[in-house]
PDB file of C-alpha atoms and ligand atoms in Angstrom:
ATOM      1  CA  UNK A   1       2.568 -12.962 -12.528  1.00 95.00           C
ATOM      2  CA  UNK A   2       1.769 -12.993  -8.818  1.00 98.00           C
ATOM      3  CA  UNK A   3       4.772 -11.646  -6.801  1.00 98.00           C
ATOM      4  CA  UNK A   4       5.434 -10.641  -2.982  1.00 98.00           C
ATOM      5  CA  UNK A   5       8.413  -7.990  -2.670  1.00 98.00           C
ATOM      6  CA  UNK A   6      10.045  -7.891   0.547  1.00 98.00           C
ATOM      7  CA  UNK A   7      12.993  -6.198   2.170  1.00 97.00           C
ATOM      8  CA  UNK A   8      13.817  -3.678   5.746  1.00 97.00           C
ATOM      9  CA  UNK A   9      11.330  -0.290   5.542  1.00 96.00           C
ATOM     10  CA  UNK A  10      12.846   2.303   2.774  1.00 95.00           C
ATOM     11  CA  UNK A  11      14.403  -0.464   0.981  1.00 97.00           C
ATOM     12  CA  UNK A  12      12.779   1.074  -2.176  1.00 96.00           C
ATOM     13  CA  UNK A  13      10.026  -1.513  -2.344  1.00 97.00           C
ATOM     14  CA  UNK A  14       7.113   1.118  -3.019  1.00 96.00           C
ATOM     15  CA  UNK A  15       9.557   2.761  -5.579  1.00 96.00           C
ATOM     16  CA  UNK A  16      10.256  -0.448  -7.346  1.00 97.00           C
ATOM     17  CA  UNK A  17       6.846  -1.580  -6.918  1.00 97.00           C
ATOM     18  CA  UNK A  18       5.480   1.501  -9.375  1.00 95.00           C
ATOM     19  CA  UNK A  19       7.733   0.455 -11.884  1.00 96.00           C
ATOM     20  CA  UNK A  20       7.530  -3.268 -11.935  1.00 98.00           C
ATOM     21  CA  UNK A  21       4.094  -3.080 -12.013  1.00 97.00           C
ATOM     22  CA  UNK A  22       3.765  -1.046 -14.962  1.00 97.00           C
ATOM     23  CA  UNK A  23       6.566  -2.937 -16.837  1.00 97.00           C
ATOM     24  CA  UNK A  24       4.873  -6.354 -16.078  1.00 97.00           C
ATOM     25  CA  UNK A  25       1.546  -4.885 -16.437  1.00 97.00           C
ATOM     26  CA  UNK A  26       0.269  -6.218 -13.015  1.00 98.00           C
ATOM     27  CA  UNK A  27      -1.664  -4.219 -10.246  1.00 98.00           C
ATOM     28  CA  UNK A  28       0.644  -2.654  -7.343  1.00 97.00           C
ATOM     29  CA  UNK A  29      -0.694  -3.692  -3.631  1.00 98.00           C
ATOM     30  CA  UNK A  30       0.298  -2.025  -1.157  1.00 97.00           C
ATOM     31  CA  UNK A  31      -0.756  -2.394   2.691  1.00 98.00           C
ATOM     32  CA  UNK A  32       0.651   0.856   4.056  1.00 96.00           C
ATOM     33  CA  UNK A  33      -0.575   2.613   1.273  1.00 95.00           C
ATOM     34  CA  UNK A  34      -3.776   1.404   1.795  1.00 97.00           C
ATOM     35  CA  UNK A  35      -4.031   1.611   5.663  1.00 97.00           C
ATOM     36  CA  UNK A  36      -2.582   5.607   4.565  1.00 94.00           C
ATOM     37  CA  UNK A  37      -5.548   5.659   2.411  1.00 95.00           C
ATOM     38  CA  UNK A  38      -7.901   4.767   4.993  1.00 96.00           C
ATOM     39  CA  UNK A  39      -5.861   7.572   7.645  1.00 95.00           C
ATOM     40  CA  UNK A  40      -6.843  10.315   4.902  1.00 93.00           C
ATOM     41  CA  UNK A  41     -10.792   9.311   4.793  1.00 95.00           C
ATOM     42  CA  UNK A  42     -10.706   9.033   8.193  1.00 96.00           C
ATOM     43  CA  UNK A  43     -12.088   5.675   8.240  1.00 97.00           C
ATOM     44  CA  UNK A  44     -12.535   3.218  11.635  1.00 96.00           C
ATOM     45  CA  UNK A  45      -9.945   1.045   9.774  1.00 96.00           C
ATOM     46  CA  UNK A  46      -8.007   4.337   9.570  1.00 97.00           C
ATOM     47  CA  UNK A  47      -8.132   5.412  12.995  1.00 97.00           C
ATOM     48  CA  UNK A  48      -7.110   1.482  14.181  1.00 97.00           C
ATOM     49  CA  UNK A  49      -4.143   1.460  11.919  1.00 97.00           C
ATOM     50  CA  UNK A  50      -2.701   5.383  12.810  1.00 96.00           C
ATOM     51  CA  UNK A  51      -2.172   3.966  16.474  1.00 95.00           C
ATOM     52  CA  UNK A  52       0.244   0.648  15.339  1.00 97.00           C
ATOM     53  CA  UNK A  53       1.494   2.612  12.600  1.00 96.00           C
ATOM     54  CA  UNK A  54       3.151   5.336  14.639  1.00 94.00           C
ATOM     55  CA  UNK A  55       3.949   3.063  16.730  1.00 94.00           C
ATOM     56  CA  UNK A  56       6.113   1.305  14.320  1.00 95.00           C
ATOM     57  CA  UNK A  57       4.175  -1.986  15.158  1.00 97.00           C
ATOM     58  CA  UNK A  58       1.849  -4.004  12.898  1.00 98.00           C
ATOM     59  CA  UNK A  59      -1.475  -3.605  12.340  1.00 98.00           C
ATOM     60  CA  UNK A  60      -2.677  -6.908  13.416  1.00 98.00           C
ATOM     61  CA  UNK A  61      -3.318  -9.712  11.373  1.00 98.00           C
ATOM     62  CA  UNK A  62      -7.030 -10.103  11.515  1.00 97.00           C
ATOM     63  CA  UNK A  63      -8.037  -6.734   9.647  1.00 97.00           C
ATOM     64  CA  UNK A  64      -4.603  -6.706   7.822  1.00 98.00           C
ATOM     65  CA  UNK A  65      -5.175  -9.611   5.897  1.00 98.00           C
ATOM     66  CA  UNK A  66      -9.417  -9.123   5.125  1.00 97.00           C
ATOM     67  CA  UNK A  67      -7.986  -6.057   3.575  1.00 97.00           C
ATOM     68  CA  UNK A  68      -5.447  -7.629   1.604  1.00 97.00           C
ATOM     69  CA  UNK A  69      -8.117 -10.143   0.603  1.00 97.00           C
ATOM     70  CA  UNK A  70     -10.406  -7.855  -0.400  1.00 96.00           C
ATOM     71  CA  UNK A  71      -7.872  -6.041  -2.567  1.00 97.00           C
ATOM     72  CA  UNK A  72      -6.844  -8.954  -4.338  1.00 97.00           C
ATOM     73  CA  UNK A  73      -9.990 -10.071  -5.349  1.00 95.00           C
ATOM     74  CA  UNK A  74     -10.943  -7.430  -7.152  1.00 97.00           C
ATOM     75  CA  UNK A  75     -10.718  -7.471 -11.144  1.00 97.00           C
ATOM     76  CA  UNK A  76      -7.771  -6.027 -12.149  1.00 97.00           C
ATOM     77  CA  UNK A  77      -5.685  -8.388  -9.949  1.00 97.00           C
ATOM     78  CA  UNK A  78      -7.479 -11.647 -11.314  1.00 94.00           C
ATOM     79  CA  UNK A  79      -4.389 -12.304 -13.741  1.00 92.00           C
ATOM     80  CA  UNK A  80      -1.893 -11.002 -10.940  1.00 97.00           C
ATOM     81  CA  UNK A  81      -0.250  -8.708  -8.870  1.00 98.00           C
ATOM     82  CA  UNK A  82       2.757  -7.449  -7.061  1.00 98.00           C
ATOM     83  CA  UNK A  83       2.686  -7.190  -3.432  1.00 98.00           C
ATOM     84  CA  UNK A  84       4.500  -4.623  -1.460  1.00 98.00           C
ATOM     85  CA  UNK A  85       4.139  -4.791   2.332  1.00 97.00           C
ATOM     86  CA  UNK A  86       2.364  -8.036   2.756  1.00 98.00           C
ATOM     87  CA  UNK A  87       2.313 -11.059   4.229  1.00 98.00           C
ATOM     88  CA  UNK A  88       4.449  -9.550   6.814  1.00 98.00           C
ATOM     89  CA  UNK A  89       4.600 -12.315   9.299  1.00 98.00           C
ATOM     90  CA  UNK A  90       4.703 -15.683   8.978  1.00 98.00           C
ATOM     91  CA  UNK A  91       0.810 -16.350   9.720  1.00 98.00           C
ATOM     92  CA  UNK A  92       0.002 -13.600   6.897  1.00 98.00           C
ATOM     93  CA  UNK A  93       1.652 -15.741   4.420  1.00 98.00           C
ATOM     94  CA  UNK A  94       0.174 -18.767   5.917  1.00 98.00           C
ATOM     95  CA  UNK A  95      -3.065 -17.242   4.440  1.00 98.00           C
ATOM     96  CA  UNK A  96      -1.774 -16.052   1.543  1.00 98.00           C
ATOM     97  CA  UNK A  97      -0.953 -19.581   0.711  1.00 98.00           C
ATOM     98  CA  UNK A  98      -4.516 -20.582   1.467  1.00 97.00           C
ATOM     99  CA  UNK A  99      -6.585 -17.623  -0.523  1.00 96.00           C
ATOM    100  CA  UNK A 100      -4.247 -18.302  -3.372  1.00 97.00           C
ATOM    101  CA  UNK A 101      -4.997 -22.108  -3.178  1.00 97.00           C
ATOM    102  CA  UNK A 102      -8.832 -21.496  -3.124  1.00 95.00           C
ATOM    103  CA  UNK A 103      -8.121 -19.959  -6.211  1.00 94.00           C
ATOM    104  CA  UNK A 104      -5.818 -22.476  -7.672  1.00 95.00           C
ATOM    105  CA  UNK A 105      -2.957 -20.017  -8.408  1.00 96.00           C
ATOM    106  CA  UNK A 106       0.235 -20.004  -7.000  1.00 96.00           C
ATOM    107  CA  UNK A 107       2.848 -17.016  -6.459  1.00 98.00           C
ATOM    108  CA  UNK A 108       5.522 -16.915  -9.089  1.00 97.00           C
ATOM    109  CA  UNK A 109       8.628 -15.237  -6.982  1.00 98.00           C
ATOM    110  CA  UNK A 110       9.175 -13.731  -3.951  1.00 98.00           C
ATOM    111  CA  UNK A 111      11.601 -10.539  -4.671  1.00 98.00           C
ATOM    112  CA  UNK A 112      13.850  -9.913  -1.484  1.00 98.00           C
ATOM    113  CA  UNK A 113      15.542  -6.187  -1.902  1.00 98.00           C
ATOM    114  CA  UNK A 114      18.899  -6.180   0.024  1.00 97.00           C
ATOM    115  CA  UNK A 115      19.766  -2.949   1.548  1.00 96.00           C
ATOM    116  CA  UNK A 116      22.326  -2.605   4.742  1.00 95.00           C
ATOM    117  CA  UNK A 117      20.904  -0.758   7.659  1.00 93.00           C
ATOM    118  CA  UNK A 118      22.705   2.619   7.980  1.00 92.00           C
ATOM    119  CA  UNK A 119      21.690   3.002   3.854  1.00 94.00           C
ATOM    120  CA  UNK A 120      17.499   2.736   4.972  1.00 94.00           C
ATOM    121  CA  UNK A 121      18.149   5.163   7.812  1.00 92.00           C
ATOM    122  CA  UNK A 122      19.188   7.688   5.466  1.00 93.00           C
ATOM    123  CA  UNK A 123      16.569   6.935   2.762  1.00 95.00           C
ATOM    124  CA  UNK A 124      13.708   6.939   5.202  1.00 95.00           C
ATOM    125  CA  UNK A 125      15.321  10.240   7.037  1.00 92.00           C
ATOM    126  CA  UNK A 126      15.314  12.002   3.724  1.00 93.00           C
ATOM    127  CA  UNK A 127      11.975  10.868   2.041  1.00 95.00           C
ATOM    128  CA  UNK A 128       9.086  13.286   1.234  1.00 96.00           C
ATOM    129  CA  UNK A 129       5.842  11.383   0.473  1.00 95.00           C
ATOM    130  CA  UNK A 130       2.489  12.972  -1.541  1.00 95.00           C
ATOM    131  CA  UNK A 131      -0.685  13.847   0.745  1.00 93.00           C
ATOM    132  CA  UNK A 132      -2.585  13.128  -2.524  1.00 92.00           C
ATOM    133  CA  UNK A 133      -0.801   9.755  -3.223  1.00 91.00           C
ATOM    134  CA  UNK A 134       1.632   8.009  -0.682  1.00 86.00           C
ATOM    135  CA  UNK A 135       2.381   5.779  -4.165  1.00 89.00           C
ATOM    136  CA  UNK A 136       4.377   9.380  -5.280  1.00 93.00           C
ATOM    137  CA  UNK A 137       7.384   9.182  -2.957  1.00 95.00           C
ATOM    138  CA  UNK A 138      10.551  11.594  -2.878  1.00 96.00           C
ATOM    139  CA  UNK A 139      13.783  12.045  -1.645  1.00 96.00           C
ATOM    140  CA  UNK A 140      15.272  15.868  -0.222  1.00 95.00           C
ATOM    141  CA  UNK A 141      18.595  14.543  -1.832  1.00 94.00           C
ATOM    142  CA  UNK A 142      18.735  11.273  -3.816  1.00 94.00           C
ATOM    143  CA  UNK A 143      15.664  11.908  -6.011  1.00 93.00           C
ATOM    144  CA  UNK A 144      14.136  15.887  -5.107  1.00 96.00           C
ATOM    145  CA  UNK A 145      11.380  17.151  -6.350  1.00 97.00           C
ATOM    146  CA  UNK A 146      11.416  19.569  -9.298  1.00 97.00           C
ATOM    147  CA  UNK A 147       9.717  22.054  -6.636  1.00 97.00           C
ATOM    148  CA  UNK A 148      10.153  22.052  -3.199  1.00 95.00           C
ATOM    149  CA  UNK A 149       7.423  20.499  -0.721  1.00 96.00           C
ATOM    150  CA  UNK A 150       5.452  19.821  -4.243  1.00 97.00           C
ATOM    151  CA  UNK A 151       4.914  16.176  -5.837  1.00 97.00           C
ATOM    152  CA  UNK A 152       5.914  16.183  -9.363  1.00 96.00           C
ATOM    153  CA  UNK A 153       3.337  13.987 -10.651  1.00 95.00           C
ATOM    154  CA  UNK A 154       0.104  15.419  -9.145  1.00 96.00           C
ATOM    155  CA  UNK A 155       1.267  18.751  -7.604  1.00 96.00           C
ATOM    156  CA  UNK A 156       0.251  17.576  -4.418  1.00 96.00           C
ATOM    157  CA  UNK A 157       1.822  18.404  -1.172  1.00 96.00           C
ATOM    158  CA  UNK A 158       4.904  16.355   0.005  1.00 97.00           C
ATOM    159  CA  UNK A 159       5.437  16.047   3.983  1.00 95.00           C
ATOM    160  CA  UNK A 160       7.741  13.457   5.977  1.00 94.00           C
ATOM    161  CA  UNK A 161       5.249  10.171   7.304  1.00 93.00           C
ATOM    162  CA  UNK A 162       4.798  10.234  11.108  1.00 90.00           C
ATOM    163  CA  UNK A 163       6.054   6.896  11.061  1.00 92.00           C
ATOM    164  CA  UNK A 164       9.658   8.437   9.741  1.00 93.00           C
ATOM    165  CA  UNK A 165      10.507   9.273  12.964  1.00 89.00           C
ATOM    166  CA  UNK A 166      14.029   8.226  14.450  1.00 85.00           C
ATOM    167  CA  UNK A 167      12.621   6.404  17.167  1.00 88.00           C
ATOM    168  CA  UNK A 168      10.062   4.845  15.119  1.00 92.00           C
ATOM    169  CA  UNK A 169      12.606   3.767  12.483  1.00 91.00           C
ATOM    170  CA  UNK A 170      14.431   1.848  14.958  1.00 91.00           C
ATOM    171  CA  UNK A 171      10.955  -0.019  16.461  1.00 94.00           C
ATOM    172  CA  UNK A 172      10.477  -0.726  12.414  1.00 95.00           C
ATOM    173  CA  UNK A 173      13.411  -2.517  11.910  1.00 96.00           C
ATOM    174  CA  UNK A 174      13.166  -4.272  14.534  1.00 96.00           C
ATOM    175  CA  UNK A 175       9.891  -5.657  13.711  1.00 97.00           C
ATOM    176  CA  UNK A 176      11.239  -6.748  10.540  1.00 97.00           C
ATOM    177  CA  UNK A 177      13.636  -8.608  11.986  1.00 97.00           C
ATOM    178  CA  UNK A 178      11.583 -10.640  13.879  1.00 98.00           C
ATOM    179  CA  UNK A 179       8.513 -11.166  12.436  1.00 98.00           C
ATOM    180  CA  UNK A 180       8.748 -10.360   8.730  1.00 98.00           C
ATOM    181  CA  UNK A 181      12.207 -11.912   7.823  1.00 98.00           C
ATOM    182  CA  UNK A 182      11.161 -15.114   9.096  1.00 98.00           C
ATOM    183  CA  UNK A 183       9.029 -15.183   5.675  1.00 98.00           C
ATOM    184  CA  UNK A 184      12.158 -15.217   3.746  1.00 98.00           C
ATOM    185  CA  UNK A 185      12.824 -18.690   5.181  1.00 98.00           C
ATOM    186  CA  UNK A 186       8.867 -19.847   5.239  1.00 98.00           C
ATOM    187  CA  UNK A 187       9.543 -18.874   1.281  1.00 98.00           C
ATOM    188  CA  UNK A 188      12.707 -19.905   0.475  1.00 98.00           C
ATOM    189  CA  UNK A 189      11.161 -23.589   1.452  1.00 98.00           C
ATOM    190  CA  UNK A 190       8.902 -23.113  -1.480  1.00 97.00           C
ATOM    191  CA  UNK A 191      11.791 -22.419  -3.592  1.00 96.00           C
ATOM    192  CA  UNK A 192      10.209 -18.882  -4.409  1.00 97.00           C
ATOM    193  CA  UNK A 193      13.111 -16.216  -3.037  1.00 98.00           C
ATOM    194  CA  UNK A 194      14.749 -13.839  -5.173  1.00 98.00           C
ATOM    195  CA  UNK A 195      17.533 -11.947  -3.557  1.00 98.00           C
ATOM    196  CA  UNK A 196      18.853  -8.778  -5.553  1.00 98.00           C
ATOM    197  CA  UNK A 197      20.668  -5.593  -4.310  1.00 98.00           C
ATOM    198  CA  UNK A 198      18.895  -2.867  -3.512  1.00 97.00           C
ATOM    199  CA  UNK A 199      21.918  -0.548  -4.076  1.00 97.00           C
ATOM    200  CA  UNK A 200      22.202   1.917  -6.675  1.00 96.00           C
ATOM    201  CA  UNK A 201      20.200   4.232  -9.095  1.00 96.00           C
ATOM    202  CA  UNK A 202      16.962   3.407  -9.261  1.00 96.00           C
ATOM    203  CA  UNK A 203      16.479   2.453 -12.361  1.00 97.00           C
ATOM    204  CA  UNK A 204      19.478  -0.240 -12.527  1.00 98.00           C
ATOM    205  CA  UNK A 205      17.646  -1.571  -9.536  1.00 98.00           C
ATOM    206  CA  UNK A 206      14.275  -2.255 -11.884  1.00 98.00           C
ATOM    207  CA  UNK A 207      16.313  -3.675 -14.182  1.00 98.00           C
ATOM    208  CA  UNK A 208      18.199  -6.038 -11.987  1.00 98.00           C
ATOM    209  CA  UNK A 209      15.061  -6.955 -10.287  1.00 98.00           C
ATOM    210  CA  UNK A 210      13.321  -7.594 -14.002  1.00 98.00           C
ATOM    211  CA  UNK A 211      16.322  -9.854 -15.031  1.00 98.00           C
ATOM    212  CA  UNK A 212      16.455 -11.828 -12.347  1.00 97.00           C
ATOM    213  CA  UNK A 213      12.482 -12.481 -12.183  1.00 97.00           C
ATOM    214  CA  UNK A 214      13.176 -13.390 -16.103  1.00 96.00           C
ATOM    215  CA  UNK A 215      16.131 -15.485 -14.928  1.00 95.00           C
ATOM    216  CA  UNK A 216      14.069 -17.371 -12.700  1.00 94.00           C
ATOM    217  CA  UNK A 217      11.557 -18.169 -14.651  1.00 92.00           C
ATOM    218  CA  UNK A 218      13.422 -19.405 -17.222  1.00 93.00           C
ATOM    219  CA  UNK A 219      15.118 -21.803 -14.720  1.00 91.00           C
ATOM    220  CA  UNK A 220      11.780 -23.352 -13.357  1.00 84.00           C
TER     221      UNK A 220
HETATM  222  P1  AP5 B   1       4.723   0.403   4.643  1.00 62.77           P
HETATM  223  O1  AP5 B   1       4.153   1.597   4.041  1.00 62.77           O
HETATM  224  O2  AP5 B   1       4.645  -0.891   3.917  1.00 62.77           O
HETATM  225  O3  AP5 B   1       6.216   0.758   5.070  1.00 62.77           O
HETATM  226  P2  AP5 B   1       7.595  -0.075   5.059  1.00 62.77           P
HETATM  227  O4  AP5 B   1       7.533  -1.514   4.705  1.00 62.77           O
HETATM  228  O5  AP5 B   1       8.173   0.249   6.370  1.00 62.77           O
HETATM  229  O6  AP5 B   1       8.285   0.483   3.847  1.00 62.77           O
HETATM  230  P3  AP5 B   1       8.476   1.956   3.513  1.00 62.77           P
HETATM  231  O7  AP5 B   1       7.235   2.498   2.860  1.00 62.77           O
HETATM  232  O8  AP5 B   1       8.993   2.690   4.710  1.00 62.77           O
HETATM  233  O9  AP5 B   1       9.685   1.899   2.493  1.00 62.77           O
HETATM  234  P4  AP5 B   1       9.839   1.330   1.036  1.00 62.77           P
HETATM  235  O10 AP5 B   1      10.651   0.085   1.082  1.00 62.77           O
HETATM  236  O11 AP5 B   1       8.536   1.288   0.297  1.00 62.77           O
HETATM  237  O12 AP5 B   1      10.771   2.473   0.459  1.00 62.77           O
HETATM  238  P5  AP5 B   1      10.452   3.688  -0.538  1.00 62.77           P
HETATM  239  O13 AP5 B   1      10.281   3.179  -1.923  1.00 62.77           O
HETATM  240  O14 AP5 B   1       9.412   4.595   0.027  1.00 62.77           O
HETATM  241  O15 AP5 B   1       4.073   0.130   6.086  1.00 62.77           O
HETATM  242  C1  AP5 B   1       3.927   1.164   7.023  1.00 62.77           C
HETATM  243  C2  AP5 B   1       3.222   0.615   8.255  1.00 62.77           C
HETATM  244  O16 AP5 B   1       1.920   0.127   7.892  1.00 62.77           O
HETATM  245  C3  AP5 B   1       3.907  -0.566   8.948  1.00 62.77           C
HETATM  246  O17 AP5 B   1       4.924  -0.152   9.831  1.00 62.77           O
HETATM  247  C4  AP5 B   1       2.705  -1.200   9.665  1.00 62.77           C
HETATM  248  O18 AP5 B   1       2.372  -0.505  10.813  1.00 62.77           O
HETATM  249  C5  AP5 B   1       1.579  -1.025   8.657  1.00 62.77           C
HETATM  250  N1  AP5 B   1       1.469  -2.183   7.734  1.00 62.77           N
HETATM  251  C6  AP5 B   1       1.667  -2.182   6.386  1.00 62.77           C
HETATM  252  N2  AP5 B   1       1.502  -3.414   5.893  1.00 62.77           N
HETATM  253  C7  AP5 B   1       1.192  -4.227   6.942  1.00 62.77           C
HETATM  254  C8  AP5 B   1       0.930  -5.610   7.078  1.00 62.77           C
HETATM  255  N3  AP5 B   1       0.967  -6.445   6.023  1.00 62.77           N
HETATM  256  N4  AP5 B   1       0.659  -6.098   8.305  1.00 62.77           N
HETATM  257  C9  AP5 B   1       0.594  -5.287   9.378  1.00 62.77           C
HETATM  258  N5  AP5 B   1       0.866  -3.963   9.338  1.00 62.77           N
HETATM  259  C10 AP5 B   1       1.161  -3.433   8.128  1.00 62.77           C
HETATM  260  O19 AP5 B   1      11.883   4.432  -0.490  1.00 62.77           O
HETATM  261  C11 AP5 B   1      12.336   5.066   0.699  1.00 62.77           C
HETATM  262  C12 AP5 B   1      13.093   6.356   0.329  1.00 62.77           C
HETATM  263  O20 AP5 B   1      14.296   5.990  -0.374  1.00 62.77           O
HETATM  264  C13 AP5 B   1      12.320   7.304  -0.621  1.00 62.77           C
HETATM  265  O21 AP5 B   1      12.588   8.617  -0.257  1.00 62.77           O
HETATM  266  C14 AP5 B   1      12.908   6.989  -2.011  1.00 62.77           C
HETATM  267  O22 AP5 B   1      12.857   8.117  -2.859  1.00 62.77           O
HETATM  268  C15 AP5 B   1      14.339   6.611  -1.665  1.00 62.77           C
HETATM  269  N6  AP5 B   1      14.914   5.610  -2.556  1.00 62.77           N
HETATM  270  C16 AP5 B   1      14.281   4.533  -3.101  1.00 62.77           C
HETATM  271  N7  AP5 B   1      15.145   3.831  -3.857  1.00 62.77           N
HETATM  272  C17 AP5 B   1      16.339   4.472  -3.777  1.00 62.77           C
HETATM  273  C18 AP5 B   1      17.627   4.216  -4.346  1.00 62.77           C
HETATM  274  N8  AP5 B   1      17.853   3.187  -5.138  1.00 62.77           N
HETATM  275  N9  AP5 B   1      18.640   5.087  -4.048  1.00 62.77           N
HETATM  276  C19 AP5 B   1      18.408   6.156  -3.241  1.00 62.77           C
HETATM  277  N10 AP5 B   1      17.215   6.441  -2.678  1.00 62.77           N
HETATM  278  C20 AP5 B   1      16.191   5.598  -2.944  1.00 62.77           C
END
């Protein structure tokens, strides 16, 4: 299955994205985690991105989208993936559309999480993400670590993203509203949007978001 996830920053994409993908056996793509990946090893690419990213603006389109590209190509994505954090604007998907039609593929659903504002404020306020592994992400109360300022999964240590900061929250959303939920529209013409809740424990969320991909596909 090929499938874009969308929805506001700390709408619980990256934590439904690790599930999905390992439930639907298809690679987990992330953008931010990659740019964060690049940040680490101090890479040009890295550098670039740190200055939009704590800014709360996009990186821009021309090195976002050779490294999305690049990503997808390689082999474990050649039967499908799950995207989390791209396209984010409207000329992303644009070519999206045009590296998947090279390849004769198509996308199979576009998952939109719903989550109201004042609910990602708090879930981006109170998130703790691994230095090792921004893909191991934590919440102080709604899912803590078994030891503080430690990552469960690869004892690595947890710290709050630069780009969690109040101010650059707010600058966040507002990018999403304007230039990544105009996507939702671009992809609701192609019949591809699936809108679930976002609300709730986090595993009734995979589950929601699992029977409505199967609902979906059953329908087409
Ligand atoms: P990116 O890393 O993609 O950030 P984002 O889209 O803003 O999303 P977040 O990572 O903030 O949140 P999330 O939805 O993954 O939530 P999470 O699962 O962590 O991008 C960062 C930056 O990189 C961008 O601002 C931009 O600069 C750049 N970038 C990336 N892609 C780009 C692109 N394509 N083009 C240009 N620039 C790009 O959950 C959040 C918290 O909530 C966690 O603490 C979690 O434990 C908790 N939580 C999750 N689910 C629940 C639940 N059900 N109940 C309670 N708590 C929950």
């Amino acid at each position: 299955m090929r499938i874009v996830l969308v929805g506001p920053p700390g709408a619980g994409k990256g934590t439904q994205a690790v599930r999905l993908s390992e439930e639907l056996r298809i690679p987990h793509i992330s953008t931010g985690d990659l740019f964060r990946a690049n940040i680490s090893q101090q890479t040009e690419l890295g550098k670039l991105a740190k200055s939009y990213m704590d800014a709360g603006n996009l990186v821009p389109d021309e090195v976002t989208i050779a490294m999305a590209e690049d990503r997808m190509g390689q082999p474990d994505a050649e039967n499908g993936f799950l995207l989390d954090g791209f396209p984010r604007n409207v000329s992303q998907a644009e070519a999206l559309d045009e590296l998947l039609e090279n390849e004769n593929v198509t996308l199979d659903a576009v998952l939109d999480l719903e989550v109201p504002e004042d609910e990602v404020v708090k879930r981006i306020a109170g998130r703790r993400t691994c230095r090792n592994k921004s893909e191991h992400v934590f919440h102080v109360t709604y899912s803590p670590p078994k030891k503080e300022g430690v990552c469960d999964v690869c004892g690595g240590e947890l710290y709050q993203r630069d780009d969690d900061s109040e101010g650059t929250v707010r600058k966040r959303l507002e990018v999403y509203h304007t230039q990544t939920e105009p996507i939702i529209d671009y992809y609701k013409a192609q019949g591809l949007v699936v809108t679930i809740s976002a609300l709730g424990p986090v595993d009734e969320i995979t589950q929601r978001a699992l029977g409505a991909l199967k609902r979906d596909e059953d329908a087409k």
